[in-house]
Short mmCIF file of C-alpha atoms in Angstrom, two decimals:
data_model
loop_
_atom_site.label_atom_id
_atom_site.label_comp_id
_atom_site.label_asym_id
_atom_site.label_seq_id
_atom_site.Cartn_x
_atom_site.Cartn_y
_atom_site.Cartn_z
CA MET U 9 -7.15 14.51 15.47
CA LYS U 10 -3.82 16.15 14.68
CA GLU U 11 -3.27 16.78 18.39
CA LEU U 12 -3.23 13.03 19.07
CA TYR U 13 -0.22 12.65 16.75
CA GLU U 14 1.80 15.50 18.24
CA TYR U 15 2.74 13.45 21.30
CA GLN U 16 4.94 11.02 19.38
CA LYS U 17 7.10 13.94 18.22
CA THR U 18 8.02 14.64 21.85
CA LEU U 19 9.23 11.11 22.54
CA THR U 20 12.88 10.12 22.63
CA LYS U 21 14.13 7.32 20.39
CA GLU U 22 14.86 5.33 23.55
CA LYS U 23 11.25 5.51 24.76
CA LYS U 24 9.86 4.68 21.31
CA LYS U 25 12.11 1.63 21.14
CA LYS U 26 11.37 0.51 24.71
CA LEU U 27 7.59 0.77 24.33
CA GLY U 28 7.45 -0.16 20.63
CA ILE U 29 5.64 3.05 19.74
CA VAL U 30 4.74 3.64 16.08
CA TYR U 31 1.61 5.74 15.47
CA THR U 32 -0.71 4.61 12.68
CA PRO U 33 -1.46 6.91 9.70
CA VAL U 34 -5.02 8.28 9.53
CA ASN U 35 -5.95 6.49 6.30
CA ILE U 36 -5.06 3.09 7.76
CA VAL U 37 -6.89 3.83 11.01
CA SER U 38 -10.00 4.77 9.06
CA PHE U 39 -9.79 1.70 6.81
CA ILE U 40 -9.49 -0.75 9.71
CA ASN U 41 -12.26 0.89 11.74
CA GLU U 42 -14.61 1.01 8.77
CA LYS U 43 -14.08 -2.67 7.96
CA CYS U 44 -14.62 -3.70 11.59
CA LEU U 45 -17.77 -1.63 11.94
CA GLU U 46 -19.16 -3.21 8.76
CA ARG U 47 -19.07 -6.60 10.52
CA TRP U 48 -21.17 -5.33 13.46
CA HIS U 49 -24.85 -5.84 12.65
CA SER U 50 -26.54 -5.11 15.98
CA SER U 51 -29.03 -2.26 16.43
CA THR U 52 -26.96 -1.03 19.37
CA PRO U 53 -23.40 0.29 19.09
CA PRO U 54 -20.42 -2.01 19.79
CA ARG U 55 -18.14 -1.68 22.80
CA VAL U 56 -14.70 -1.01 21.32
CA ILE U 57 -11.32 -1.38 22.99
CA ASP U 58 -7.75 -0.68 21.95
CA PHE U 59 -5.57 -2.26 24.63
CA SER U 60 -2.40 -0.57 23.37
CA SER U 61 -4.09 2.68 22.47
CA GLY U 62 -1.38 5.30 22.83
CA THR U 63 -3.14 8.66 22.49
CA GLY U 64 -6.19 6.92 21.04
CA VAL U 65 -6.03 7.61 17.31
CA PHE U 66 -8.03 4.44 16.55
CA LEU U 67 -10.63 5.16 19.21
CA PHE U 68 -11.13 8.81 18.26
CA ASP U 69 -11.85 7.80 14.67
CA MET U 70 -14.05 4.88 15.73
CA ALA U 71 -16.11 7.11 18.02
CA SER U 72 -16.82 9.44 15.11
CA LYS U 73 -17.86 6.55 12.89
CA ILE U 74 -20.15 5.03 15.56
CA SER U 75 -21.71 8.42 16.28
CA GLU U 76 -22.49 8.94 12.60
CA LYS U 77 -23.84 5.41 12.07
CA TYR U 78 -26.10 5.34 15.15
CA GLN U 79 -26.85 9.06 15.40
CA ILE U 80 -25.68 9.20 19.01
CA SER U 81 -23.72 12.05 20.56
CA LEU U 82 -19.97 11.71 20.92
CA GLN U 83 -20.32 12.31 24.63
CA GLU U 84 -22.51 9.23 24.97
CA ILE U 85 -20.19 7.22 22.74
CA TYR U 86 -17.19 8.02 24.93
CA GLU U 87 -19.16 7.29 28.10
CA LYS U 88 -20.52 3.89 27.06
CA TYR U 89 -18.70 2.43 24.06
CA ILE U 90 -15.05 3.50 23.87
CA PHE U 91 -12.32 1.98 26.07
CA ALA U 92 -8.61 2.76 26.06
CA ASN U 93 -5.64 1.12 27.69
CA ASP U 94 -1.95 1.84 27.41
CA ILE U 95 1.00 1.39 29.73
CA ASP U 96 2.01 4.98 28.95
CA ASN U 97 -0.23 7.13 31.13
CA ASN U 98 1.04 10.33 29.50
CA ALA U 99 -0.44 9.12 26.22
CA THR U 100 -3.82 8.19 27.70
CA ASP U 101 -3.96 11.49 29.58
CA ILE U 102 -3.82 13.25 26.22
CA PHE U 103 -6.66 11.04 24.96
CA THR U 104 -8.82 11.81 27.99
CA LYS U 105 -8.12 15.54 27.81
CA PHE U 106 -8.90 15.65 24.08
CA THR U 107 -12.06 13.49 24.12
CA GLY U 108 -13.39 13.56 27.67
CA CYS U 109 -13.38 9.74 27.69
CA LYS U 110 -12.78 8.36 31.18
CA ASN U 111 -12.85 4.66 30.30
CA VAL U 112 -9.09 4.52 30.51
CA SER U 113 -6.64 2.12 32.18
CA ASN U 114 -2.87 1.97 32.33
CA THR U 115 -1.75 -1.61 32.53
CA ASP U 116 0.13 -4.16 30.48
CA GLY U 117 -1.92 -4.84 27.36
CA LEU U 118 -1.37 -8.57 27.74
CA SER U 119 -3.30 -8.63 31.01
CA VAL U 120 -6.32 -6.50 30.06
CA ASP U 121 -9.62 -8.39 30.31
CA ILE U 122 -11.15 -8.15 26.82
CA SER U 123 -14.12 -10.45 27.39
CA ASN U 124 -16.68 -7.64 27.72
CA TYR U 125 -15.96 -5.95 24.40
CA ASP U 126 -17.31 -6.45 20.89
CA ILE U 127 -14.57 -5.02 18.68
CA ILE U 128 -10.82 -4.85 19.24
CA VAL U 129 -8.71 -2.50 17.13
CA GLY U 130 -5.18 -1.25 17.26
CA ASN U 131 -1.53 -1.27 16.39
CA PRO U 132 0.23 -3.43 19.00
CA PRO U 133 3.75 -2.43 20.09
CA TYR U 134 6.74 -3.88 18.27
CA VAL U 135 9.49 -4.84 20.73
CA LYS U 136 11.85 -7.79 20.30
CA ILE U 137 12.01 -10.06 23.32
CA GLN U 138 15.62 -9.20 24.16
CA TYR U 139 14.62 -5.56 24.72
CA LEU U 140 11.83 -6.38 27.19
CA ASP U 141 12.31 -6.49 30.94
CA LYS U 142 12.59 -9.94 32.52
CA ASN U 143 9.02 -10.01 33.83
CA LEU U 144 7.53 -9.19 30.43
CA GLN U 145 9.80 -11.75 28.78
CA LYS U 146 8.36 -14.41 31.07
CA SER U 147 4.86 -13.13 30.41
CA ILE U 148 5.00 -13.40 26.63
CA ARG U 149 6.61 -16.84 26.84
CA LYS U 150 3.30 -18.04 28.31
CA HIS U 151 1.64 -17.35 24.99
CA LYS U 152 1.56 -20.27 22.55
CA TRP U 153 2.90 -18.21 19.66
CA CYS U 154 5.87 -17.01 21.71
CA GLU U 155 7.00 -20.14 23.51
CA LYS U 156 10.17 -20.49 21.44
CA GLY U 157 12.68 -18.47 19.47
CA ASN U 158 13.52 -14.82 19.08
CA THR U 159 9.94 -13.62 19.34
CA ASP U 160 8.38 -10.17 19.60
CA LEU U 161 5.84 -8.46 21.85
CA TYR U 162 3.53 -7.83 18.89
CA ILE U 163 3.23 -11.60 18.30
CA ALA U 164 1.82 -12.11 21.81
CA MET U 165 -0.49 -9.11 21.38
CA VAL U 166 -1.84 -10.36 18.05
CA GLU U 167 -2.50 -13.77 19.59
CA ARG U 168 -4.93 -12.03 21.94
CA PHE U 169 -6.80 -10.58 18.95
CA PHE U 170 -6.98 -13.97 17.24
CA LYS U 171 -8.24 -15.84 20.28
CA SER U 172 -10.67 -13.20 21.50
CA SER U 173 -13.71 -14.46 19.55
CA LYS U 174 -14.37 -10.80 18.78
CA ILE U 175 -14.42 -8.71 15.65
CA PHE U 176 -10.89 -7.37 15.27
CA GLY U 177 -8.75 -5.20 13.06
CA LEU U 178 -5.07 -4.47 13.46
CA ILE U 179 -1.88 -3.49 11.74
CA CYS U 180 1.37 -5.19 12.71
CA PRO U 181 4.76 -6.04 11.18
CA ASN U 182 4.62 -8.53 8.30
CA SER U 183 7.69 -10.40 9.56
CA TRP U 184 5.38 -13.13 10.92
CA ILE U 185 4.53 -14.22 7.38
CA LYS U 186 7.92 -15.70 6.48
CA SER U 187 9.98 -15.89 9.67
CA ASN U 188 10.42 -18.71 12.16
CA THR U 189 9.16 -16.24 14.77
CA GLY U 190 5.73 -16.28 13.16
CA ALA U 191 5.49 -20.02 12.40
CA GLN U 192 2.85 -20.73 15.05
CA MET U 193 0.93 -17.61 14.08
CA VAL U 194 0.85 -18.77 10.46
CA SER U 195 -0.28 -22.23 11.54
CA ASP U 196 -3.19 -20.82 13.57
CA PHE U 197 -4.04 -18.33 10.83
CA LEU U 198 -4.58 -21.21 8.41
CA GLU U 199 -6.27 -23.52 10.91
CA GLN U 200 -8.49 -21.04 12.77
CA LYS U 201 -9.82 -19.39 9.57
CA SER U 202 -11.03 -16.31 11.45
CA VAL U 203 -9.26 -13.72 9.26
CA TYR U 204 -11.43 -12.59 6.38
CA HIS U 205 -9.04 -10.00 4.94
CA LEU U 206 -5.23 -9.97 4.83
CA ILE U 207 -3.18 -7.11 3.41
CA ASN U 208 0.55 -7.69 3.13
CA PHE U 209 2.18 -4.36 2.28
CA ARG U 210 5.41 -6.23 1.49
CA GLY U 211 8.13 -3.62 0.87
CA LYS U 212 5.91 -0.56 1.01
CA LYS U 213 6.65 1.80 3.89
CA VAL U 214 3.31 2.75 5.43
CA PHE U 215 4.99 4.35 8.45
CA LEU U 216 7.65 7.04 8.27
CA GLU U 217 9.65 4.84 10.62
CA GLY U 218 9.30 1.29 11.80
CA ALA U 219 8.61 -2.08 10.26
CA TYR U 220 7.07 -3.29 7.01
CA CYS U 221 3.50 -4.13 7.82
CA SER U 222 0.37 -6.18 7.32
CA ILE U 223 -3.29 -5.64 8.16
CA LEU U 224 -5.44 -8.43 9.56
CA LEU U 225 -9.22 -8.21 9.80
CA GLY U 226 -11.12 -11.00 11.50
CA ASP U 227 -14.13 -12.02 13.55
CA ASN U 228 -15.54 -14.90 15.56
CA GLU U 229 -16.79 -16.88 12.57
CA LYS U 230 -14.85 -19.40 10.53
CA SER U 231 -14.53 -18.49 6.88
CA ASN U 232 -13.91 -20.75 3.90
CA SER U 233 -11.81 -18.05 2.28
CA PHE U 234 -10.20 -14.68 2.82
CA VAL U 235 -9.50 -11.60 0.73
CA PHE U 236 -5.83 -11.02 -0.06
CA SER U 237 -4.12 -7.91 -1.41
CA ILE U 238 -0.83 -6.04 -1.16
CA ASP U 239 -2.32 -2.61 -0.44
CA MET U 240 -5.62 -1.04 0.54
CA GLY U 241 -6.38 -0.04 -3.05
CA ALA U 242 -4.62 -2.90 -4.82
CA LYS U 243 -6.05 -5.85 -6.71
CA GLU U 244 -7.93 -8.18 -4.36
CA GLU U 245 -7.97 -11.94 -4.75
CA ILE U 246 -10.12 -14.51 -2.96
CA LYS U 247 -8.02 -17.31 -1.47
CA GLU U 248 -9.55 -20.52 -0.18
CA TYR U 249 -8.20 -21.62 3.18
CA ASP U 250 -8.23 -25.32 2.27
CA LYS U 251 -6.04 -24.65 -0.77
CA ALA U 252 -3.64 -22.28 0.97
CA SER U 253 -0.39 -23.30 2.67
CA SER U 254 2.26 -21.64 4.78
CA LYS U 255 4.34 -21.22 1.61
CA ASP U 256 1.80 -19.39 -0.51
CA PHE U 257 -1.06 -17.83 1.52
CA PHE U 258 0.62 -14.42 1.07
CA LEU U 259 0.92 -14.67 -2.72
CA TYR U 260 -1.32 -14.00 -5.68
CA LYS U 261 -2.25 -16.96 -7.87
CA LYS U 262 -0.06 -15.60 -10.68
CA GLU U 263 2.91 -15.52 -8.31
CA ILE U 264 2.24 -19.07 -7.11
CA ASN U 265 2.19 -20.23 -10.73
CA PHE U 266 5.54 -18.52 -11.32
CA ILE U 267 7.09 -20.23 -8.29
CA ASN U 268 5.76 -23.60 -9.45
CA LYS U 269 7.25 -22.93 -12.90
CA ILE U 270 10.68 -22.20 -11.38
CA ASN U 271 10.51 -25.26 -9.14
CA SER U 272 9.82 -27.46 -12.17
CA LYS U 273 13.09 -26.50 -13.88
CA LYS U 274 15.93 -28.99 -14.10
CA HIS U 275 18.88 -27.39 -12.31
CA ARG U 276 19.14 -25.93 -8.84
CA LEU U 277 21.67 -23.14 -8.27
CA SER U 278 23.09 -25.07 -5.32
CA GLU U 279 24.33 -27.73 -7.78
CA PHE U 280 26.82 -25.19 -9.10
CA CYS U 281 27.71 -22.97 -6.16
CA GLU U 282 27.33 -22.17 -2.47
CA LEU U 283 26.47 -18.89 -0.82
CA LYS U 284 29.31 -17.97 1.55
CA VAL U 285 29.91 -15.10 3.98
CA GLY U 286 33.00 -12.92 4.06
CA LEU U 287 35.49 -11.87 6.72
CA ALA U 288 34.31 -11.12 10.23
CA THR U 289 36.93 -8.81 11.72
CA LEU U 290 34.30 -7.50 14.20
CA SER U 291 35.92 -4.10 13.65
CA ASP U 292 35.81 -3.32 9.94
CA SER U 293 36.22 0.40 10.58
CA VAL U 294 39.72 -0.34 11.88
CA TYR U 295 40.92 -3.01 9.43
CA TYR U 296 39.20 -1.91 6.23
CA LEU U 297 41.12 0.51 4.00
CA PRO U 298 38.88 2.21 1.41
CA ASP U 299 40.01 4.20 -1.64
CA CYS U 300 43.64 3.14 -1.48
CA ARG U 301 46.50 4.78 -3.36
CA ILE U 302 49.49 2.57 -4.07
CA ILE U 303 52.84 4.35 -4.02
CA ASN U 304 55.80 2.00 -4.50
CA ASP U 305 55.52 -0.53 -1.64
CA LYS U 306 53.12 1.54 0.44
CA VAL U 307 49.33 1.78 0.67
CA ILE U 308 47.81 5.15 1.53
CA SER U 309 44.30 5.17 3.04
CA LYS U 310 42.44 7.10 5.76
CA GLY U 311 45.42 9.45 6.08
CA HIS U 312 47.80 6.62 7.03
CA SER U 313 50.55 4.66 5.29
CA PHE U 314 50.75 0.86 5.45
CA GLU U 315 53.10 -1.73 4.04
CA ILE U 316 51.42 -3.19 0.96
CA SER U 317 52.63 -6.60 2.15
CA ALA U 318 50.53 -6.14 5.32
CA THR U 319 47.35 -5.75 3.28
CA LYS U 320 45.26 -7.65 0.77
CA ARG U 321 42.78 -6.56 -1.87
CA CYS U 322 39.34 -6.48 -0.29
CA TYR U 323 35.82 -5.62 -1.44
CA LYS U 324 32.78 -4.43 0.42
CA ALA U 325 30.14 -6.70 -1.09
CA GLY U 326 27.39 -4.49 0.28
CA ARG U 327 28.57 -1.60 -1.93
CA LEU U 328 29.48 -3.18 -5.24
CA SER U 329 28.33 -0.15 -7.24
CA ARG U 330 31.43 1.75 -6.07
CA TYR U 331 33.90 -0.50 -7.87
CA ASN U 332 35.49 0.37 -11.20
CA LYS U 333 39.00 0.19 -12.59
CA THR U 334 40.19 3.15 -10.52
CA VAL U 335 38.80 2.16 -7.12
CA GLU U 336 40.79 -0.20 -4.95
CA ASP U 337 40.02 -1.13 -1.36
CA ARG U 338 42.27 -3.24 0.83
CA ILE U 339 42.29 -4.69 4.33
CA ILE U 340 45.02 -5.08 6.94
CA TYR U 341 45.93 -8.76 6.92
CA PRO U 342 48.01 -9.90 9.92
CA TYR U 343 48.42 -13.47 8.63
CA ASP U 344 51.07 -15.44 6.77
CA GLY U 345 50.82 -17.18 3.40
CA ASN U 346 49.18 -20.20 5.03
CA LYS U 347 46.49 -18.03 6.62
CA GLN U 348 48.03 -18.49 10.07
CA ILE U 349 48.10 -15.52 12.43
CA LEU U 350 51.50 -13.87 12.80
CA SER U 351 53.12 -13.68 16.20
CA ASP U 352 53.16 -10.29 17.87
CA LYS U 353 56.92 -10.02 17.40
CA LYS U 354 56.89 -11.04 13.75
CA PHE U 355 54.00 -8.74 12.87
CA LYS U 356 55.69 -5.79 14.61
CA THR U 357 59.02 -6.47 12.93
CA LYS U 358 57.73 -7.24 9.44
CA HIS U 359 54.95 -4.62 9.22
CA PRO U 360 55.70 -1.81 11.72
CA LEU U 361 53.38 0.74 10.07
CA ALA U 362 50.36 -1.58 10.11
CA TYR U 363 51.27 -2.82 13.59
CA ASN U 364 51.51 0.68 15.08
CA TYR U 365 48.23 1.70 13.45
CA LEU U 366 46.45 -1.27 15.02
CA LEU U 367 48.23 -0.61 18.31
CA LYS U 368 46.53 2.79 18.46
CA ASN U 369 43.23 0.95 18.16
CA LYS U 370 44.16 -1.87 20.53
CA GLN U 371 41.50 -1.16 23.14
CA ALA U 372 38.78 -1.07 20.49
CA LEU U 373 40.00 -4.44 19.22
CA LEU U 374 40.01 -5.92 22.72
CA ASN U 375 36.45 -4.69 23.25
CA ARG U 376 35.16 -6.67 20.28
CA ASP U 377 32.51 -9.33 20.87
CA LYS U 378 31.46 -7.69 24.15
CA LYS U 379 35.07 -7.91 25.40
CA GLY U 380 35.20 -11.58 24.47
CA CYS U 381 38.37 -10.87 22.50
CA GLU U 382 40.01 -9.38 25.58
CA LYS U 383 39.29 -12.58 27.50
CA LYS U 384 40.77 -14.73 24.74
CA VAL U 385 43.90 -12.57 24.59
CA ALA U 386 44.30 -12.85 28.37
CA ALA U 387 43.89 -16.63 28.10
CA GLY U 388 46.54 -16.81 25.37
CA THR U 389 44.17 -18.23 22.76
CA MET U 390 44.16 -15.16 20.51
CA GLU U 391 46.44 -12.37 19.36
CA TRP U 392 44.98 -8.95 20.05
CA PHE U 393 45.25 -7.93 16.38
CA GLU U 394 43.72 -10.99 14.69
CA TYR U 395 40.24 -10.98 13.21
CA GLY U 396 37.33 -11.57 15.55
CA ARG U 397 36.35 -14.75 13.71
CA GLY U 398 37.98 -17.01 11.15
CA GLN U 399 35.16 -17.09 8.59
CA GLY U 400 35.81 -16.09 5.00
CA MET U 401 39.54 -16.72 5.24
CA ARG U 402 39.74 -19.87 3.13
CA LEU U 403 37.45 -19.13 0.21
CA LYS U 404 38.62 -19.81 -3.33
CA ASP U 405 40.09 -16.89 -5.25
CA LYS U 406 37.60 -16.90 -8.14
CA LYS U 407 34.07 -16.11 -6.99
CA ILE U 408 31.03 -13.95 -7.52
CA LEU U 409 30.45 -11.30 -4.88
CA ILE U 410 26.78 -10.74 -4.24
CA SER U 411 25.20 -7.99 -2.18
CA ALA U 412 22.90 -8.86 0.70
CA ILE U 413 20.36 -6.51 -0.90
CA VAL U 414 19.56 -6.96 -4.58
CA THR U 415 19.86 -3.51 -6.14
CA LYS U 416 20.77 -2.38 -9.67
CA LYS U 417 24.32 -3.67 -9.28
CA PHE U 418 24.21 -6.60 -6.88
CA PHE U 419 26.99 -8.92 -8.12
CA LEU U 420 30.62 -8.72 -9.22
CA GLU U 421 32.86 -11.48 -10.56
CA ILE U 422 36.41 -11.33 -9.15
CA ASP U 423 39.48 -13.47 -9.77
CA SER U 424 40.98 -12.91 -6.33
CA GLY U 425 40.53 -10.90 -3.16
CA LEU U 426 38.80 -10.99 0.21
CA PHE U 427 35.51 -9.32 1.07
CA ILE U 428 33.48 -7.98 3.96
CA SER U 429 29.70 -7.61 4.24
CA GLY U 430 27.38 -9.32 1.81
CA TYR U 431 28.06 -12.76 0.36
CA CYS U 432 29.84 -14.56 -2.41
CA LEU U 433 28.88 -17.45 -4.67
CA GLN U 434 31.70 -20.00 -4.62
CA MET U 435 31.76 -22.56 -7.40
CA LYS U 436 31.55 -26.27 -6.66
CA ASN U 437 33.89 -28.86 -8.21
CA ASN U 438 35.09 -26.71 -11.09
CA LYS U 439 31.56 -25.87 -12.20
CA ASP U 440 31.23 -23.25 -14.94
CA ILE U 441 31.00 -19.80 -13.37
CA GLY U 442 29.44 -18.51 -16.57
CA VAL U 443 26.34 -20.64 -16.01
CA VAL U 444 25.82 -19.09 -12.59
CA LEU U 445 26.41 -15.56 -13.90
CA ARG U 446 23.79 -16.02 -16.59
CA ALA U 447 21.35 -17.51 -14.08
CA ILE U 448 21.54 -14.64 -11.60
CA GLN U 449 21.22 -12.06 -14.37
CA SER U 450 17.96 -13.55 -15.60
CA GLN U 451 14.63 -11.84 -15.00
CA ASP U 452 13.41 -15.07 -13.45
CA PHE U 453 16.06 -14.77 -10.72
CA LEU U 454 15.07 -11.17 -9.92
CA ASP U 455 11.39 -12.12 -9.79
CA TRP U 456 12.26 -15.11 -7.58
CA ILE U 457 14.12 -12.88 -5.11
CA SER U 458 11.25 -10.38 -5.03
CA LEU U 459 8.92 -13.17 -3.86
CA ASN U 460 11.31 -15.06 -1.58
CA GLY U 461 13.56 -12.33 -0.21
CA SER U 462 12.76 -9.81 2.51
CA PRO U 463 11.56 -6.32 1.49
CA LYS U 464 13.81 -3.32 1.98
CA SER U 465 13.38 0.39 1.35
CA GLY U 466 13.55 1.60 -2.22
CA GLY U 467 11.70 -1.43 -3.56
CA TYR U 468 14.70 -3.73 -3.10
CA PHE U 469 14.92 -7.14 -1.43
CA SER U 470 17.45 -8.83 0.82
CA ILE U 471 18.60 -12.36 0.11
CA ASN U 472 19.51 -15.35 2.21
CA LYS U 473 21.16 -18.69 1.59
CA LYS U 474 17.90 -20.58 1.12
CA CYS U 475 16.26 -18.26 -1.39
CA VAL U 476 19.41 -17.99 -3.55
CA GLU U 477 20.47 -21.62 -3.60
CA SER U 478 16.92 -22.90 -4.16
CA PHE U 479 16.53 -20.98 -7.43
CA ARG U 480 16.14 -23.35 -10.36
CA PHE U 481 16.78 -22.91 -14.07
CA ASN U 482 17.25 -24.81 -17.32
CA LYS U 483 20.93 -24.67 -18.12
CA LYS U 484 20.56 -24.67 -21.88
CA ILE U 485 18.35 -21.55 -21.94
CA VAL U 486 20.02 -19.50 -19.22
#
């Protein structure tokens, strides 16, 4: 079976991205095939198809399992019961050469007729709609789950599994569980009741590269409940469909109880602060000045000197762990005291060092926003050296910087300064910043983020405005 995995090593990153190729580990292939075969109770073997088969890792394993169960030769299995399809004919050629199976086609997986098969298995390709060609974009828009929004090819593929009335087993990204992209999929999951086992791997990387994943096992019978777990060997919990909702079908009962406990608390974080974004220069590598040395009225960074008056203290909220008393970052700031952009003449005259540095990067600055900045400069509505967007310019001085990914050091209270990347918590109406600091340092907050944020490598989670501001606490015990 090793030979079937060698092909992916020969592929360029461009081809992998275009075709959404991520090969499934052997243990997951075996698990899915075994579970599907357990649901087949006929005295004759099932006809099995993978309509995005690649080199056929699922089908090779399934053929072995069917042969062992029914005591039929592999040759007969490949002749009568195994069917492969993939748009990449190089991949299916490898499958045919390795197995002798000739039941192979090379067409778009969305158009394969699956009515004559008993079991469907696979790992559908992951390609966001904007990376598909125009014809395929139109094709997936015909699918109910993909009619709106920034959808993905795997969503359309999984819809075929769900609506096939067949036994099915698949692994796909778990982004459908919480995102707007997967809203219709979640709705049908809860209404159709055909999935009998859901595994949400959450932040565990089951592939060396690619997305965070989930496994769905289903058949053509409605179930009153389904088995839920967060790994193949993890604790399993029976969840009743009629008691599950789009907000909790992917959680253990203990976790649901925790969320209910938090939601019952008196104060919401949004009463005290708002989550705000920082500067959007659209070219941080040009404007941002890390590890500055201050010598008299000059700032030294990146091998260049700048007028200190042409810069402001600035933090990279995505890397808060780097800051201590000796580290100071700044940013070139071509604005006056009222946050109005300086004229070209005034900037050049007042801050010649900073001006000339930016001048050397002028073309890069004009190319920002897909050359949208160049068009604005030509129209006279923008200076070539001003930030790409105006966000983050008018925040209050005192704030709590907060990283987009909650790691060991994910927040920093500052009295003044600008920031790029990440977020900040800005107090409302002179609210006590100490209350917010104590709230976000609580174990409850970290547990809340782990259930409501998005998983990232290293066991961390990313945050968003909704999951932060919706956190609730009792002020007196924070």
